[in-house]
Tab-separated table of N, CA and C in Angstrom:
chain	number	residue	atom	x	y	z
A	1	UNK	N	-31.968	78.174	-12.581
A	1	UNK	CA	-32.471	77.408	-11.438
A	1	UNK	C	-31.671	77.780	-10.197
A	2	UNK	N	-32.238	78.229	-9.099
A	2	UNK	CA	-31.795	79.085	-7.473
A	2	UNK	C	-30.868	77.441	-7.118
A	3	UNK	N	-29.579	77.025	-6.845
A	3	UNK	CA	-29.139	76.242	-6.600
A	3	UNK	C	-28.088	76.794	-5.346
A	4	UNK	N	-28.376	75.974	-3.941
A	4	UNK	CA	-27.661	76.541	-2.672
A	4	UNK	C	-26.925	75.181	-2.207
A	5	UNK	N	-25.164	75.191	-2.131
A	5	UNK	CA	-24.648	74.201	-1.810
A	5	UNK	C	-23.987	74.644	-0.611
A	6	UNK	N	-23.537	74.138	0.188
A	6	UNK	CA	-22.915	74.863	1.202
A	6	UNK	C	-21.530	73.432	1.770
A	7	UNK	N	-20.537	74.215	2.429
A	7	UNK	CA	-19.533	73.253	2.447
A	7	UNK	C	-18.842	74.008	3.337
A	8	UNK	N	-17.786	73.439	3.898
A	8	UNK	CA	-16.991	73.662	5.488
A	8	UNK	C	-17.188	73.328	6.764
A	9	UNK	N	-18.457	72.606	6.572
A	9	UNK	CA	-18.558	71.751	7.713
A	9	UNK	C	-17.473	70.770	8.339
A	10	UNK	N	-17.557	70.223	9.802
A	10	UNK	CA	-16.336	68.875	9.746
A	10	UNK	C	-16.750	68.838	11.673
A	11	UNK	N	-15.845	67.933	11.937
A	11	UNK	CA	-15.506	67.644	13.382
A	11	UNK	C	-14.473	68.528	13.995
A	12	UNK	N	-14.946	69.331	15.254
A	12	UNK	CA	-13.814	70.159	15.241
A	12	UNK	C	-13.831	70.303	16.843
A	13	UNK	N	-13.050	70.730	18.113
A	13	UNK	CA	-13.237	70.584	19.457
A	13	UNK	C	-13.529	71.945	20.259
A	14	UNK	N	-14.133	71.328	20.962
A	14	UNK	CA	-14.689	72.842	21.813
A	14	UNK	C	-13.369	74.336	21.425
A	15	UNK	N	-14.373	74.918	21.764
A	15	UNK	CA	-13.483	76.210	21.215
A	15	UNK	C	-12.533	76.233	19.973
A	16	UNK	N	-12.652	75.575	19.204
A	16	UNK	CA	-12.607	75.582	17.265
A	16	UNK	C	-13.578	76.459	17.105
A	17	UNK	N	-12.438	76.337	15.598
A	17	UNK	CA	-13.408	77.515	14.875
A	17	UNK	C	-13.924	76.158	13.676
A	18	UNK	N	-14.602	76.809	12.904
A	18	UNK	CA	-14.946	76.331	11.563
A	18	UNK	C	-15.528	78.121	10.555
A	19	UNK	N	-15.565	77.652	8.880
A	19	UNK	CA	-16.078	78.399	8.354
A	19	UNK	C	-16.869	77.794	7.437
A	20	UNK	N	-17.993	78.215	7.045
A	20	UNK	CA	-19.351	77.437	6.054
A	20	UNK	C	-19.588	78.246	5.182
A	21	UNK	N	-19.525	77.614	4.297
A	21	UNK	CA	-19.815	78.595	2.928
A	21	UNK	C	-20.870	78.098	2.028
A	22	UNK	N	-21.889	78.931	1.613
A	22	UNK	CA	-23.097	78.731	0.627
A	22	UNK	C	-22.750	79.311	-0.208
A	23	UNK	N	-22.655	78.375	-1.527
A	23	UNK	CA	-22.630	78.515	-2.945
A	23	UNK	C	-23.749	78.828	-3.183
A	24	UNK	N	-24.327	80.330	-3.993
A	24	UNK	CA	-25.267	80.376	-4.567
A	24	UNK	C	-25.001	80.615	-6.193
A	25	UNK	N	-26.217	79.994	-6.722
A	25	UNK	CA	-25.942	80.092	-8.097
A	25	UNK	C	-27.600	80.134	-8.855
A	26	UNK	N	-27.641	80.218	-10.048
A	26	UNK	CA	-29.486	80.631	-10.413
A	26	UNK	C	-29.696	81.939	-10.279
A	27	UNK	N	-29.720	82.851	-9.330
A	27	UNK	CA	-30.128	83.977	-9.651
A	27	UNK	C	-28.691	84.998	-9.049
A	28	UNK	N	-29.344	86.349	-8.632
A	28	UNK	CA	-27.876	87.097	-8.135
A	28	UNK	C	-28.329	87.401	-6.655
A	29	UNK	N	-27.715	86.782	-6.038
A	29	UNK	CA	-28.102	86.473	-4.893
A	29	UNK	C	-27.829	87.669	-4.161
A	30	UNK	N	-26.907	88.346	-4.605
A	30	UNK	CA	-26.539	89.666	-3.290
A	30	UNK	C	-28.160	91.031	-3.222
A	31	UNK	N	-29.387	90.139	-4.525
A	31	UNK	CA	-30.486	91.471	-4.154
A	31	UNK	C	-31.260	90.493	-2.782
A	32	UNK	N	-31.060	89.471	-2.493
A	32	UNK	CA	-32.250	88.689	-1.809
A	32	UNK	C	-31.610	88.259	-0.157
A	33	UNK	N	-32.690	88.225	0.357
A	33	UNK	CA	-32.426	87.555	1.784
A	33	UNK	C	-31.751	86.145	1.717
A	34	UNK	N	-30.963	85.617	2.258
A	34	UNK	CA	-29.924	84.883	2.756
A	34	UNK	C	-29.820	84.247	4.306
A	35	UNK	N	-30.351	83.134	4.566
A	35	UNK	CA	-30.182	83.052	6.048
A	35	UNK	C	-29.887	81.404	6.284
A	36	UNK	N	-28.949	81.438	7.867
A	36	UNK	CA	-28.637	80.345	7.825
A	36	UNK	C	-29.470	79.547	8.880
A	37	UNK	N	-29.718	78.297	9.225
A	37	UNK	CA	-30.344	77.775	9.890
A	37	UNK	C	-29.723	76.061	10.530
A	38	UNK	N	-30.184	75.901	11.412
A	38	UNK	CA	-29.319	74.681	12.029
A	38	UNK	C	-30.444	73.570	12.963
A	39	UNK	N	-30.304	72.185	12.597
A	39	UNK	CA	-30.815	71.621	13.509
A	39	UNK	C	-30.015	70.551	13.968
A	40	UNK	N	-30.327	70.377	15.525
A	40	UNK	CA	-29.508	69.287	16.304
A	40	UNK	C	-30.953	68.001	15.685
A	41	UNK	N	-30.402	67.138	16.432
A	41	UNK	CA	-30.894	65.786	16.081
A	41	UNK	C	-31.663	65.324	17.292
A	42	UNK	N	-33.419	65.775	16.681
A	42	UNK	CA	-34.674	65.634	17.883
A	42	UNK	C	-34.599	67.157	18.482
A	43	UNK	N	-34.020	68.323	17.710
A	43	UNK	CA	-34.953	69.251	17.931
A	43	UNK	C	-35.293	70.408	16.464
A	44	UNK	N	-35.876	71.441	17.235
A	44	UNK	CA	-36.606	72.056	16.169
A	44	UNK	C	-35.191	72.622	14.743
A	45	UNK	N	-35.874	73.111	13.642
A	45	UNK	CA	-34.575	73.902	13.341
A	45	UNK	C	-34.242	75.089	13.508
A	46	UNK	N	-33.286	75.696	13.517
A	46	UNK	CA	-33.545	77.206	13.951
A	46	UNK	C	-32.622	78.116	13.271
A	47	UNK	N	-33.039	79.532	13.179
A	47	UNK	CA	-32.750	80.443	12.740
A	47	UNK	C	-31.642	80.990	12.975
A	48	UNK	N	-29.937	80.847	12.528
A	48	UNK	CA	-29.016	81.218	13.003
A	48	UNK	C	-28.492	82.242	12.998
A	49	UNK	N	-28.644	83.319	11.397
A	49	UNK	CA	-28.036	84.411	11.107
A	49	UNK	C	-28.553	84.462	9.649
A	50	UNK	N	-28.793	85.884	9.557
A	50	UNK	CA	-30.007	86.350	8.362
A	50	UNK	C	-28.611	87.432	7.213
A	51	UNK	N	-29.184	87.367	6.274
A	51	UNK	CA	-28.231	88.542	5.258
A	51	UNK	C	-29.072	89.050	4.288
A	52	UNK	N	-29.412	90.593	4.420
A	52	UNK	CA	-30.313	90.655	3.299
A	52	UNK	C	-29.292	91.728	2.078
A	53	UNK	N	-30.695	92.132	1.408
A	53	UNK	CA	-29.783	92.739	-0.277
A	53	UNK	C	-29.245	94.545	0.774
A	54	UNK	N	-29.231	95.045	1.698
A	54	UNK	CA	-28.546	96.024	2.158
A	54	UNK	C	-27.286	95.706	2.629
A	55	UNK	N	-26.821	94.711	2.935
A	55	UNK	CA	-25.864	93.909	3.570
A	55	UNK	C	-25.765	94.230	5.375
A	56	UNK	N	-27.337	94.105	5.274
A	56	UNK	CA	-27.519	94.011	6.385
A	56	UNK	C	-27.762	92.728	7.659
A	57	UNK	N	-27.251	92.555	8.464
A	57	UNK	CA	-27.105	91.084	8.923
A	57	UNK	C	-27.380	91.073	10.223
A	58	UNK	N	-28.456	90.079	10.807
A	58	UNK	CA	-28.758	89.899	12.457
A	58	UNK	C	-27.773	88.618	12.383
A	59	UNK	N	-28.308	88.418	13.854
A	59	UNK	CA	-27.902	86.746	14.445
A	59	UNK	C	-28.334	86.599	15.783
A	60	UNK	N	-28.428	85.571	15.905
A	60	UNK	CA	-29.526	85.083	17.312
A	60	UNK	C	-28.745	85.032	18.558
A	61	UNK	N	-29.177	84.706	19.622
A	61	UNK	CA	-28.354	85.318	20.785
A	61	UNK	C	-27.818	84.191	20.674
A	62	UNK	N	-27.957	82.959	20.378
A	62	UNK	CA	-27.391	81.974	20.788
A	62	UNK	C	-26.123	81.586	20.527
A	63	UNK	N	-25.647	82.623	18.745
A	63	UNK	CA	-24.602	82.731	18.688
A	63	UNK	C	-23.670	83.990	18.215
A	64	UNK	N	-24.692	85.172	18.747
A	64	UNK	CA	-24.306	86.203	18.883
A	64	UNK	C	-22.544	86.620	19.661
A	65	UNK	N	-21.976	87.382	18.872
A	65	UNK	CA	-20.167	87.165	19.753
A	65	UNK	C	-19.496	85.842	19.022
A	66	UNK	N	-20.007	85.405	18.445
A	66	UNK	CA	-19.366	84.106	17.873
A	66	UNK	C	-18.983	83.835	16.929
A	67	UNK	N	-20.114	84.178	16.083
A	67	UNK	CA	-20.250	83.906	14.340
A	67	UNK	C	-20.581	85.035	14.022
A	68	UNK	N	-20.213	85.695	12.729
A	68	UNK	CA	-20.165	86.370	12.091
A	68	UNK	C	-20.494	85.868	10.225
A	69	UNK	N	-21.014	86.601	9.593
A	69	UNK	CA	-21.785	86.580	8.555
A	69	UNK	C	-20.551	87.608	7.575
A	70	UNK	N	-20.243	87.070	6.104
A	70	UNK	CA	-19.709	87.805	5.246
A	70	UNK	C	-20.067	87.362	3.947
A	71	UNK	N	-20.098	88.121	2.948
A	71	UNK	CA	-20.366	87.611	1.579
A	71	UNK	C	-18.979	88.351	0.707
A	72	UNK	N	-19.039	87.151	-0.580
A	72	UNK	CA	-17.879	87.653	-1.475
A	72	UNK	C	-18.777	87.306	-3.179
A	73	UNK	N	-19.151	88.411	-2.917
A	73	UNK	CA	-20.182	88.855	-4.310
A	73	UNK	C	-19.426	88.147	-5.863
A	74	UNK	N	-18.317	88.325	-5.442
A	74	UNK	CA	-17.529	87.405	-7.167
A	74	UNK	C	-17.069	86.511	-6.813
A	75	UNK	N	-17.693	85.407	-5.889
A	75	UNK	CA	-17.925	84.193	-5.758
A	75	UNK	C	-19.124	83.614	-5.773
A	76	UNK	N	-19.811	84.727	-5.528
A	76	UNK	CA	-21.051	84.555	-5.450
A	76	UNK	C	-21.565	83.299	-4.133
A	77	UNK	N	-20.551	83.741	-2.651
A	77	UNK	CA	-20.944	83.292	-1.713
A	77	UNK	C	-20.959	83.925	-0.876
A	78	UNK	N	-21.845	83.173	0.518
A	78	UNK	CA	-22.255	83.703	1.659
A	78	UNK	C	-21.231	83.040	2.650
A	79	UNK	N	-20.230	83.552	3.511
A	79	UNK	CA	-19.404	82.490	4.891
A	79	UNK	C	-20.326	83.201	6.087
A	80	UNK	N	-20.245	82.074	6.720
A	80	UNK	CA	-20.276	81.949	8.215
A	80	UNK	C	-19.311	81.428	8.852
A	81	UNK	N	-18.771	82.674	9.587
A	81	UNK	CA	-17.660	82.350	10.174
A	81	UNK	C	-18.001	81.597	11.653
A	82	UNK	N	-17.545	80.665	12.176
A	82	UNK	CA	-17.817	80.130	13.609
A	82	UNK	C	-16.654	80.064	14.332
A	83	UNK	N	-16.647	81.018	15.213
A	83	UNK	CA	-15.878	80.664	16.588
A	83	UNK	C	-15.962	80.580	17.747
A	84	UNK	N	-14.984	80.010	18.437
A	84	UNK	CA	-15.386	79.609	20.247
A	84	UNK	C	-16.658	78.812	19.986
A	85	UNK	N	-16.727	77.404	19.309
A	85	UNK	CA	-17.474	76.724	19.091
A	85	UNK	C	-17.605	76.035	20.242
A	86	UNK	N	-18.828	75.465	20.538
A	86	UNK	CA	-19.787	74.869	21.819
A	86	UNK	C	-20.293	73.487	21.356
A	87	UNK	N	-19.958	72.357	22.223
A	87	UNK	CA	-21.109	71.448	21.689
A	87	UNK	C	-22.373	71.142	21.364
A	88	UNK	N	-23.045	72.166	21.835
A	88	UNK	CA	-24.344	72.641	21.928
A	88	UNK	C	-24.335	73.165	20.427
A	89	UNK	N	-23.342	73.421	19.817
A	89	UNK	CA	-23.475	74.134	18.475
A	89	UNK	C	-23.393	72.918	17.188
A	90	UNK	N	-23.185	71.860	17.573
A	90	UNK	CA	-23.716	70.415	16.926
A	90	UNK	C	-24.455	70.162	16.352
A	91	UNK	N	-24.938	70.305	14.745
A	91	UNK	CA	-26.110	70.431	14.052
A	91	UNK	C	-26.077	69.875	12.380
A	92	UNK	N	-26.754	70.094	12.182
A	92	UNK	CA	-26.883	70.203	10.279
A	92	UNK	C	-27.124	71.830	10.137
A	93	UNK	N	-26.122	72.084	9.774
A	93	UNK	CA	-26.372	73.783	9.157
A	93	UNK	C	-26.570	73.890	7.580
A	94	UNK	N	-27.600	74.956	7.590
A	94	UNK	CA	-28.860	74.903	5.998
A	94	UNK	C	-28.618	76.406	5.906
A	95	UNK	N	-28.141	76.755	4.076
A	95	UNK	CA	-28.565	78.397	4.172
A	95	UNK	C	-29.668	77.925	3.392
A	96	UNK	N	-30.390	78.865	3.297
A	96	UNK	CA	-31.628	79.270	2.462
A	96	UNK	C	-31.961	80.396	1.719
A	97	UNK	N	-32.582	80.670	0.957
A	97	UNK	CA	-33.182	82.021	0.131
A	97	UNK	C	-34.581	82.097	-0.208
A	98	UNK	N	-34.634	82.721	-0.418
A	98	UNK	CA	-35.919	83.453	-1.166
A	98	UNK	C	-35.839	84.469	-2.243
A	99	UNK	N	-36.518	84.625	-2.955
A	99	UNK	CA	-36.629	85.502	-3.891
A	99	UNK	C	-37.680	86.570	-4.187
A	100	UNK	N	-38.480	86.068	-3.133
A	100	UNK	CA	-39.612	87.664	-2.768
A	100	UNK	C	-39.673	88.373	-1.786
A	101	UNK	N	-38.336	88.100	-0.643
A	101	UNK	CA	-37.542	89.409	0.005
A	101	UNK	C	-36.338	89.957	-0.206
A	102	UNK	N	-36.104	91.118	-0.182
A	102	UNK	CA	-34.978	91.385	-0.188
A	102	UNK	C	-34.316	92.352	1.268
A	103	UNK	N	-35.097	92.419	1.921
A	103	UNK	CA	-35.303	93.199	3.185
A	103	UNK	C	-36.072	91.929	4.143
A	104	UNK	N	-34.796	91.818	5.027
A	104	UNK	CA	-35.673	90.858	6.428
A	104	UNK	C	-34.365	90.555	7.342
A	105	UNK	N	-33.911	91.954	7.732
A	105	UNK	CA	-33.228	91.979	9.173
A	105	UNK	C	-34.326	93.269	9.853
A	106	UNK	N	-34.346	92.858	10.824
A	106	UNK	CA	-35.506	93.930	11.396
A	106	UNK	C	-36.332	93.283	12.490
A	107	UNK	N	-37.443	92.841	11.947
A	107	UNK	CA	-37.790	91.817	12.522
A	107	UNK	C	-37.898	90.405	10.955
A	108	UNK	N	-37.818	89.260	12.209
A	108	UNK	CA	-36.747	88.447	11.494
A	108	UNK	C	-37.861	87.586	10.049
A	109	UNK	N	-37.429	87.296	9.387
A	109	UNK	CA	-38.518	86.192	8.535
A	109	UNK	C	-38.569	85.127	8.736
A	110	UNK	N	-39.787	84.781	8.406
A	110	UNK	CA	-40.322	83.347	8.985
A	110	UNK	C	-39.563	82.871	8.416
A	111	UNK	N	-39.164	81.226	8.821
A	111	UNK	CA	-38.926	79.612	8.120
A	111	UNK	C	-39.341	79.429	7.178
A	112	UNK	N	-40.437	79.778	7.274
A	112	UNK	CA	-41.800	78.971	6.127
A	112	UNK	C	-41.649	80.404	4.585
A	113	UNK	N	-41.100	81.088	4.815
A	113	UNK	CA	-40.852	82.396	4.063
A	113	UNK	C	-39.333	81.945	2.858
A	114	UNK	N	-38.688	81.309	3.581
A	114	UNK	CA	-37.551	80.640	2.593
A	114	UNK	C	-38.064	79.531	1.641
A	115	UNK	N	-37.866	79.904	0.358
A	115	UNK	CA	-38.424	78.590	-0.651
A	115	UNK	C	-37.544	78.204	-0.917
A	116	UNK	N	-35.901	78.135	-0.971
A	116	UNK	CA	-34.958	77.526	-1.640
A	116	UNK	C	-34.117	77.128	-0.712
A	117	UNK	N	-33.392	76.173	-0.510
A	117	UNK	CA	-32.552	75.308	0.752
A	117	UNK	C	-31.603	74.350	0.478
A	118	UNK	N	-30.699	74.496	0.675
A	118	UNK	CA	-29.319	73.711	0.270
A	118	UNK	C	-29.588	72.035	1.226
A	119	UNK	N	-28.385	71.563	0.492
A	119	UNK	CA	-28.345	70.079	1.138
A	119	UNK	C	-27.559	70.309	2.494
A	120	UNK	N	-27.298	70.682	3.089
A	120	UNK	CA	-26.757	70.796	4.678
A	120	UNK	C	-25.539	70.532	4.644
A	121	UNK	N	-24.568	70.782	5.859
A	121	UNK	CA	-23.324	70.362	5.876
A	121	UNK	C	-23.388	70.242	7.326
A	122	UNK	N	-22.517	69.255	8.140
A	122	UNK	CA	-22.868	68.377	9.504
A	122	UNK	C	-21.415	69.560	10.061
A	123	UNK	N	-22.094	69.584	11.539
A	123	UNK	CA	-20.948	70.342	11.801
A	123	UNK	C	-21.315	69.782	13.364
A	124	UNK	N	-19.637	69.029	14.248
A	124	UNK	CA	-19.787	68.173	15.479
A	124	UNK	C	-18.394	69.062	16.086
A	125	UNK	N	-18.903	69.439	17.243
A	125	UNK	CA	-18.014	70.154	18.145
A	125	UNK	C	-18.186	68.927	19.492
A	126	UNK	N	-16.930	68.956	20.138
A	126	UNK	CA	-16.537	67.517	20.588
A	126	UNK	C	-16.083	68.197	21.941
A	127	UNK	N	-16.648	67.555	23.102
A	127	UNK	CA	-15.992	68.631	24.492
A	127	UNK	C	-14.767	67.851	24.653
């Protein structure tokens, strides 16, 4: 069973860092797309930073220069590293997977394309 937990969230002040880590477990996650996603509270969710089975990795302008994407295959996790954090960067952060891509940095994959989704971890940057 595809099981995605993720943890390292917390309260942290402008220009903190934080790091988030998705536990994957159920299948072998390093052949499949990997992406993280974030929503503030009353807006949409959105697409933060993608990882597919090449170890190939985008990220959105919004936090492009900031965060950075790494995996540690005999942990069988995904980090997102966050720095020079923004209050604007205030959200519920979600990784997700799928298991019928393994290719989707390029142009990016839909939302609706991820079937598997962790319970979130709250992450509050404080000016």
């Amino acid at each position: 069973q595809v099981q995605l937990v993720e943890s390292g969230g917390g309260s942290v002040q402008s220009g903190g860092s934080l790091r988030l880590s998705c536990a994957a477990s159920g299948y072998t996650y390093s052949n499949y797309c990997l992406g993280w996603f974030r929503q503030a509270p009353g807006k949409e969710r959105e697409g933060i930073a993608t990882l597919d089975s090449r170890d190939s990795t985008s990220l959105a302008d919004s936090v492009k220069g900031r965060f950075t994407l790494s995996r540690d295959n005999a942990k069988n996790r995904v980090y997102l590293q966050m720095n020079r954090l923004k209050p604007e960067d205030t959200a519920m952060y979600y990784c997700a997977t799928t298991l019928d891509y393994r290719i989707c940095v390029g142009p990016p994959l839909p939302e609706y394309e991820y079937n598997y989704w962790g319970q979130g971890t709250q992450v509050t940057v404080s000016s």
